[in-house]
Amino acid sequence: IVATYARGFLLHDNTGDILVYLGNTAHEYNVGNVVTVAGATSVYGGLLQFGSAPTVELVDNATVTEPTPVTIDGSGMDGYLDEPAIRYVVYTGKLTISGNYYNVAVEGATKTTASIQYPNTGLVPEEYNNGTIKVTGYLIGISGSKYISTMATKVELIEEGEEEPEE
């Protein structure tokens, strides 16, 4: 497991990456868990995922090294509509929190809005609402034809007048 969110995790092996969606069920899986997953797969958001009550078995634990994120701007977000794929990225934008929706307006995006999907508790504090943030995480598909779903691994508030945090 290379990343988690409140409704599942992202699985990586030598064949690629796949989202494991567990629904509203709370889970105890963590980055570094080695698991086997069995179940039906389906396409959601333009990408393949396990999503219909998969069976997950914890096998071992391993060390996970995050890849270097690729910086994506507004035009890159818009381009994602044509070529969705799981990608490890970093982007900056203005956060708007409305209920369970964490939308990020990335400057220059005219067709899309970034969306932090089901963030883990504490990852995106309420006081970040309406602030400029830097998001690092995995793009995991498209929702509602314009929302670019992100499984965030790190979210930082950028204070007004402050330089963006260093990597």
C-alpha angles and dihedrals in degrees: 000000000000100000140007139202133181093275103041144311146269116252123204130187136151090285095056141266132312133178117237107205114197097177120218092337113119111235137197099209119129140190107279097032111132108216142169117224127198129181146078121319127211139175116257126166090002094301137093116254143165102244116144104082099300121199112240124193123189108226107167144323129258140177115262122206113198115229120239106275119238113230111239124193133191096283089048090053090051091048090054088073089070097043113027114185136146105271134168106230147159124216140164129221148127115291123221117185117198114168107302093348120101105184124180121200106212113202112250096022108125101168103032146049122204115234128197102219119219096326119209114259112282096012094107111031116210090240089068089070111122090008131115111258139183113223125198118187150090123307103225106179145294127298126193091001094283111041114096105212117222128192094207121213096178134015122187129185114229109211117221110270091015123120116244111272115266119251 
